[in-house]
Coordinates of C-alpha atoms in Angstrom, one line a residue:
M756 CA 27.7 43.5 -8.1
T757 CA 30.5 41.8 -10.2
E758 CA 30.1 38.2 -11.9
F759 CA 31.3 35.5 -9.3
M760 CA 33.2 32.0 -9.5
T761 CA 31.1 29.1 -10.6
G762 CA 33.7 26.0 -9.8
T763 CA 36.9 27.0 -11.4
A764 CA 35.6 29.2 -14.1
R765 CA 33.8 32.7 -13.5
R766 CA 30.6 32.9 -15.2
A767 CA 27.6 35.1 -14.7
P768 CA 24.4 32.9 -14.1
G769 CA 22.8 31.6 -17.5
A770 CA 25.7 32.6 -19.5
A771 CA 27.0 30.2 -21.8
P772 CA 30.5 28.6 -21.2
P773 CA 33.3 29.1 -23.8
G774 CA 32.6 27.3 -26.7
G775 CA 29.2 25.7 -25.9
A776 CA 25.5 26.5 -24.8
A777 CA 24.7 27.4 -21.4
E778 CA 24.4 24.6 -19.0
K779 CA 21.5 22.6 -18.4
P780 CA 19.9 23.2 -14.9
A781 CA 19.8 19.3 -13.9
V782 CA 22.1 18.2 -11.3
P783 CA 23.7 15.0 -11.8
G784 CA 24.2 13.1 -8.8
P785 CA 27.5 11.0 -8.1
R786 CA 26.7 8.1 -9.8
D787 CA 26.0 9.8 -12.9
R788 CA 30.0 10.6 -12.8
R789 CA 32.9 8.3 -13.0
S790 CA 33.6 6.1 -9.9
P791 CA 36.3 7.4 -7.8
A792 CA 38.3 4.2 -8.1
T793 CA 37.5 2.7 -11.5
G794 CA 36.4 5.8 -13.6
T795 CA 33.4 4.3 -14.8
G796 CA 29.8 5.2 -14.0
D797 CA 27.1 2.6 -13.1
G798 CA 24.1 4.6 -13.7
P799 CA 21.8 6.3 -11.2
P800 CA 19.9 4.5 -8.8
D801 CA 16.2 4.8 -8.0
G802 CA 16.6 6.1 -4.6
Q803 CA 15.6 2.9 -2.8
E804 CA 19.1 2.3 -1.4
A805 CA 19.2 5.5 0.3
A806 CA 15.7 5.3 1.7
A807 CA 16.5 1.7 3.0
L808 CA 19.8 3.2 4.7
L809 CA 17.9 6.0 6.2
E810 CA 15.4 3.6 7.5
R811 CA 18.2 1.6 9.2
T812 CA 19.7 4.4 10.5
R813 CA 16.4 5.8 12.2
A814 CA 16.1 2.2 13.7
L815 CA 19.6 2.2 15.3
V816 CA 19.5 5.7 16.1
D817 CA 16.1 6.5 17.3
P818 CA 16.2 4.5 20.6
R819 CA 19.3 6.2 21.6
L820 CA 18.1 9.4 20.9
R821 CA 14.8 8.8 22.6
A822 CA 16.4 7.5 25.7
A823 CA 18.4 10.7 25.7
V824 CA 15.5 12.9 25.4
E825 CA 13.6 10.9 28.1
S826 CA 16.1 11.8 30.6
L827 CA 15.4 15.5 30.5
P828 CA 13.5 17.3 32.8
G829 CA 9.7 17.5 32.2
P830 CA 9.2 20.8 30.6
M831 CA 12.3 20.3 28.3
R832 CA 11.5 16.7 27.7
R833 CA 7.8 17.6 26.7
I834 CA 9.2 20.1 24.0
A835 CA 11.6 17.9 22.6
L836 CA 9.4 15.2 22.3
Y837 CA 7.0 17.4 20.5
H838 CA 9.9 18.9 18.1
F839 CA 10.9 15.1 17.1
G840 CA 7.3 14.5 16.4
W841 CA 7.0 11.8 19.2
Q842 CA 4.3 13.5 21.2
S843 CA 1.5 16.1 20.4
A844 CA 1.4 19.5 21.9
D845 CA -0.8 18.2 24.7
G846 CA 1.7 15.4 25.5
T847 CA -0.2 12.6 24.0
P848 CA 1.8 10.0 22.0
A849 CA 2.4 10.8 18.2
A850 CA 3.6 8.9 15.4
G851 CA 5.5 12.0 13.5
N852 CA 8.4 12.5 11.5
A853 CA 11.7 12.7 13.4
G854 CA 13.3 13.9 10.3
K855 CA 15.6 12.3 7.5
A856 CA 18.5 11.3 9.9
I857 CA 21.1 12.2 6.9
R858 CA 23.6 13.1 9.3
P859 CA 23.7 10.1 11.6
A860 CA 23.4 8.0 8.4
L861 CA 26.6 9.9 7.2
V862 CA 28.4 9.1 10.8
L863 CA 27.4 5.3 10.3
A864 CA 28.1 5.1 6.5
A865 CA 31.6 6.5 6.9
A866 CA 32.4 4.4 9.7
S867 CA 31.7 1.3 7.8
A868 CA 33.4 2.5 4.9
L869 CA 36.8 2.9 6.7
G870 CA 36.3 0.2 9.2
G871 CA 33.5 -2.3 8.3
P872 CA 30.0 -3.0 10.2
A873 CA 32.0 -3.5 13.7
A874 CA 33.0 0.4 13.3
A875 CA 29.5 1.4 12.4
A876 CA 28.1 -0.6 15.3
S877 CA 30.4 1.1 17.6
A878 CA 29.5 4.7 16.2
V879 CA 25.8 4.8 17.0
R880 CA 26.3 7.0 20.2
A881 CA 28.3 9.3 18.0
A882 CA 25.4 9.4 15.2
A883 CA 22.9 10.1 17.8
A884 CA 25.0 12.8 19.2
V885 CA 25.3 14.6 15.9
E886 CA 21.3 14.2 15.5
L887 CA 21.1 16.1 18.5
V888 CA 23.1 18.9 17.4
H889 CA 21.3 19.1 14.2
N890 CA 18.2 19.4 16.1
F891 CA 19.4 22.0 18.5
T892 CA 20.1 24.2 15.6
L893 CA 16.7 23.7 14.1
L894 CA 15.2 24.8 17.4
H895 CA 17.1 27.8 17.4
D896 CA 17.2 28.7 13.7
D897 CA 13.0 28.4 14.0
V898 CA 13.1 31.0 16.6
M899 CA 15.5 33.3 14.9
D900 CA 13.8 32.9 11.6
R901 CA 10.4 33.1 12.8
D902 CA 9.6 30.1 11.0
T903 CA 6.3 28.6 11.8
T904 CA 6.0 25.2 10.1
R905 CA 8.7 22.3 10.5
R906 CA 7.8 18.7 9.1
H907 CA 4.4 19.5 8.6
R908 CA 3.4 20.9 11.9
P909 CA 3.9 24.2 14.1
T910 CA 7.4 25.0 15.0
A911 CA 8.4 24.4 18.9
W912 CA 8.3 28.4 19.5
T913 CA 4.9 28.8 18.1
V914 CA 3.4 26.1 20.6
F915 CA 5.8 26.6 23.8
G916 CA 7.2 30.0 23.3
D917 CA 10.7 31.4 22.4
A918 CA 12.4 30.8 25.6
D919 CA 11.3 27.5 26.0
A920 CA 12.1 26.2 22.4
I921 CA 15.7 27.9 22.9
L922 CA 16.1 26.3 26.3
A923 CA 15.1 23.1 24.9
G924 CA 17.9 23.3 22.0
D925 CA 20.1 24.1 24.6
A926 CA 19.2 21.0 26.4
L927 CA 19.8 19.0 23.2
Q928 CA 23.2 20.3 22.7
A929 CA 24.2 19.1 26.2
L930 CA 22.7 15.8 25.6
A931 CA 24.9 15.3 22.6
L932 CA 28.2 16.3 24.5
R933 CA 26.9 14.0 27.3
L934 CA 26.6 10.9 25.1
L935 CA 30.1 11.3 23.9
A936 CA 31.6 11.9 27.2
E937 CA 29.9 8.6 28.6
D938 CA 31.3 6.6 25.6
E939 CA 34.2 4.2 26.5
H940 CA 35.0 4.1 22.9
P941 CA 38.9 5.8 22.4
A942 CA 37.6 8.1 20.0
S943 CA 34.8 9.6 22.0
G944 CA 37.2 12.1 23.5
P945 CA 38.6 13.6 19.8
A946 CA 34.9 13.4 18.7
A947 CA 33.5 15.5 21.5
A948 CA 36.1 18.1 20.9
R949 CA 35.3 18.1 17.0
L950 CA 31.5 18.2 17.6
A951 CA 32.1 21.2 20.0
D952 CA 34.4 23.2 17.3
C953 CA 31.5 22.4 15.0
V954 CA 29.0 23.8 17.2
V955 CA 31.2 27.1 17.5
E956 CA 31.4 27.0 13.5
L957 CA 27.7 26.4 13.4
C958 CA 26.9 29.6 15.8
A959 CA 29.3 31.6 13.8
G960 CA 27.4 30.8 10.3
Q961 CA 24.2 31.4 12.0
H962 CA 25.4 34.9 13.2
A963 CA 26.7 35.7 9.7
D964 CA 23.5 34.6 8.3
T965 CA 21.5 37.0 10.5
A966 CA 24.1 40.0 9.7
L967 CA 23.6 39.1 6.3
E968 CA 19.8 39.8 6.3
R969 CA 20.3 43.2 7.9
R970 CA 22.2 44.2 4.6
A971 CA 20.5 45.5 1.3
P972 CA 20.3 43.0 -1.3
D973 CA 23.1 44.7 -3.5
E974 CA 25.2 44.7 -0.6
V975 CA 25.5 41.0 -0.1
T976 CA 28.5 38.9 -2.4
L977 CA 28.0 35.3 -3.1
D978 CA 31.3 34.7 -1.8
E979 CA 29.8 35.7 1.6
V980 CA 26.7 33.5 1.3
L981 CA 28.7 30.5 0.2
A982 CA 30.9 30.7 3.4
M983 CA 28.0 31.3 5.5
A984 CA 26.4 28.1 4.1
E985 CA 29.3 26.0 4.5
A986 CA 29.8 27.1 8.2
K987 CA 25.7 26.6 8.6
T988 CA 25.3 23.1 6.8
G989 CA 28.6 21.9 5.3
A990 CA 30.2 22.0 8.6
L991 CA 28.0 19.5 10.3
L992 CA 27.8 17.1 7.3
G993 CA 31.7 17.2 7.5
C994 CA 31.7 16.7 11.2
A995 CA 29.3 13.7 11.0
C996 CA 31.5 11.9 8.2
A997 CA 34.8 12.8 10.6
L998 CA 33.2 11.2 13.4
G999 CA 32.5 8.3 11.4
A1000 CA 36.3 8.0 10.3
L1001 CA 37.4 8.9 13.9
Y1002 CA 35.3 5.6 15.4
A1003 CA 36.9 3.8 12.5
G1004 CA 40.3 4.3 13.8
A1005 CA 41.1 6.4 10.5
G1006 CA 44.3 8.5 10.5
E1007 CA 44.4 12.4 10.1
E1008 CA 44.2 12.5 6.3
D1009 CA 41.4 10.2 6.0
V1010 CA 39.5 12.1 8.4
A1011 CA 40.3 15.3 6.9
A1012 CA 39.1 13.7 3.5
L1013 CA 35.8 12.5 4.8
D1014 CA 35.6 16.1 6.5
G1015 CA 35.7 17.6 2.8
F1016 CA 33.5 15.2 1.4
G1017 CA 30.7 16.1 4.0
R1018 CA 31.3 19.8 3.6
Q1019 CA 31.2 19.7 -0.2
A1020 CA 28.1 17.5 -0.1
G1021 CA 26.7 19.8 2.3
L1022 CA 27.0 22.7 0.1
A1023 CA 25.3 21.0 -2.5
F1024 CA 22.4 19.9 0.1
Q1025 CA 22.2 23.7 0.9
L1026 CA 21.9 24.6 -2.8
I1027 CA 19.4 22.3 -3.6
D1028 CA 17.4 23.2 -0.3
D1029 CA 17.3 26.7 -1.2
V1030 CA 16.1 25.8 -4.7
I1031 CA 13.2 23.9 -2.7
G1032 CA 12.7 26.5 -0.6
I1033 CA 11.7 28.7 -3.6
W1034 CA 10.1 26.1 -6.0
G1035 CA 9.3 23.3 -3.6
D1036 CA 6.0 21.8 -3.6
P1037 CA 4.5 22.6 0.3
Q1038 CA 2.9 19.0 0.3
R1039 CA 6.3 17.7 0.3
T1040 CA 8.2 20.4 2.0
G1041 CA 6.0 21.2 5.0
K1042 CA 6.3 24.8 4.5
P1043 CA 4.2 27.4 2.6
A1044 CA 5.4 28.1 -0.9
G1045 CA 7.9 30.8 -1.3
A1046 CA 8.5 31.1 2.3
D1047 CA 12.0 32.1 1.7
L1048 CA 11.2 34.7 -0.6
A1049 CA 8.3 36.3 1.8
A1050 CA 11.2 36.2 4.5
R1051 CA 13.3 38.1 1.9
K1052 CA 15.9 35.4 2.7
K1053 CA 19.2 36.1 0.9
S1054 CA 19.5 32.5 -0.3
L1055 CA 22.0 31.1 -2.6
P1056 CA 19.8 31.3 -5.9
V1057 CA 18.7 34.9 -5.0
V1058 CA 22.0 36.3 -4.5
A1059 CA 23.4 34.6 -7.7
A1060 CA 20.4 36.0 -9.4
L1061 CA 21.1 39.6 -8.2
A1062 CA 24.8 39.4 -9.2
S1063 CA 23.6 38.4 -12.7
G1064 CA 23.8 41.9 -14.0
T1065 CA 20.3 41.2 -16.0
P1066 CA 17.1 43.3 -16.1
A1067 CA 15.7 40.6 -14.1
A1068 CA 18.1 41.1 -11.6
T1069 CA 17.1 44.8 -11.2
E1070 CA 13.5 43.7 -11.1
L1071 CA 14.5 41.3 -8.2
A1072 CA 16.5 44.0 -6.3
E1073 CA 13.4 46.3 -6.4
L1074 CA 11.1 43.4 -5.3
Y1075 CA 13.3 42.5 -2.3
G1076 CA 13.8 46.2 -1.3
K1077 CA 10.3 46.1 -0.3
P1078 CA 8.5 44.2 2.9
Y1079 CA 6.5 41.1 2.0
V1080 CA 2.8 41.8 2.5
A1081 CA 1.0 38.9 4.0
G1082 CA -1.2 36.9 1.6
D1083 CA 0.6 38.5 -1.6
T1084 CA 0.9 35.2 -3.6
E1085 CA 1.1 37.1 -6.7
G1086 CA 4.2 38.9 -5.6
I1087 CA 5.7 35.8 -4.5
A1088 CA 5.2 34.4 -8.1
R1089 CA 6.9 37.7 -9.5
T1090 CA 9.9 37.6 -7.2
A1091 CA 10.2 33.6 -8.1
L1092 CA 9.9 34.5 -11.7
A1093 CA 12.4 37.2 -11.3
V1094 CA 15.0 34.8 -9.8
E1095 CA 14.8 32.2 -12.5
R1096 CA 14.7 34.7 -15.4
A1097 CA 18.1 36.2 -13.8
G1098 CA 19.8 32.6 -13.6
G1099 CA 19.4 32.0 -10.2
R1100 CA 17.9 28.4 -10.1
E1101 CA 20.1 27.4 -13.2
W1102 CA 23.4 28.6 -11.4
A1103 CA 22.3 26.9 -8.2
Q1104 CA 21.4 23.5 -9.9
A1105 CA 24.8 23.9 -11.6
E1106 CA 26.9 24.9 -8.6
A1107 CA 25.4 21.7 -6.5
A1108 CA 26.8 19.4 -9.3
D1109 CA 30.0 20.9 -9.2
R1110 CA 30.1 20.5 -5.4
M1111 CA 28.9 16.8 -5.6
A1112 CA 32.1 16.5 -8.0
R1113 CA 34.3 18.2 -5.4
A1114 CA 32.9 15.8 -2.9
M1115 CA 33.7 12.7 -5.0
Q1116 CA 37.4 13.8 -5.2
E1117 CA 37.4 14.0 -1.4
L1118 CA 35.9 10.9 -0.9
A1119 CA 38.2 8.9 -3.7
R1120 CA 41.3 10.2 -1.5
A1121 CA 40.2 8.2 1.7
V1122 CA 37.9 5.4 0.1
P1123 CA 39.1 4.5 -3.2
A1124 CA 37.1 1.0 -3.6
P1125 CA 33.5 2.1 -4.9
E1126 CA 31.9 -0.9 -3.0
A1127 CA 33.2 0.2 0.3
A1128 CA 31.8 3.7 -0.4
G1129 CA 28.6 2.6 -1.8
D1130 CA 26.5 4.0 1.5
L1131 CA 28.2 7.4 1.3
L1132 CA 27.5 7.5 -2.5
A1133 CA 23.9 6.5 -2.1
L1134 CA 23.7 9.4 0.7
A1135 CA 25.4 11.8 -2.0
E1136 CA 22.9 10.9 -4.3
F1137 CA 20.1 11.1 -2.0
V1138 CA 21.2 14.9 -1.3
T1139 CA 21.3 16.1 -4.9
R1140 CA 18.1 14.3 -6.1
R1141 CA 15.7 15.3 -3.1
R1142 CA 12.6 17.3 -3.6
S1143 CA 11.8 18.1 -0.1

């Protein structure tokens, strides 16, 4: 493999930029950078702002989500309620984790940034629709990836079987489009069309992901994996922001800018997610340590490491060329160390910072006043600082 693009300059993982030392692996959040409007930084927050915003979003969106899920036929309803954490496998009530609500929060934050609180209040249906689509993808991804744990409990397919989990995911997608179809807001039609286009892009991204997994490690390029990640993750975050802009009555340029902000933030999200997938704490992630490495996933840090041309890259290629043996924790540790020594972790963290810088540029096009962009900035900060 040849060296690859990192931002605007070609540089192999771990290599020093011209005239300086190698980049530090820390990922600066958007508030460590200069404000889109004033060019001044206001220092990193402690994360409480984003946590409060996500909590408010759940309070607004969950009743709409739950009402939609409760409208499903019995078998589909039971699986969906289990997936969201609202029921146990035996159908008894549960107070589980329904997810972080990042995507619906982006809908409401974008609507508020461009149209104020009234616009955000009008976009709750759209926010719920985006969350339903996100969970449709999770149900399907878990089946295709054979993931056995999500949100600290067994995945739906392991409890109810492949077919029922897939059908429940299909039902959630239908509920999302129905929410928008029944919405009397003038933006609901364009929003439904945009969300449908996003689903097609998500499916294309998942197809690319599964196709890449069938190829040898040295046959996959970083550009391919970045394009796949934008389709699988960036597309829905961009769509969430764009739907919020539509519900605020924004013009095409502002809608496109918010979509660009979400896409770039989504790539940063995926980069950090891939780092967590290798080095994250299972107590925080709810998944086994090194699950992505055990599955031999060609995540962004792994492909970056393979492209480095280092001895560690050669070792990693050899390890990835052999199937994982269940219970081989030592092998997982060696593989993670090879990724790190080849520069994959450092590259992913630096690339995430670069993507957030691009996201801030897109945001400044549509929302130049930092006080109006506060919620979006807080969510972007959460994306780059999270550990699970």
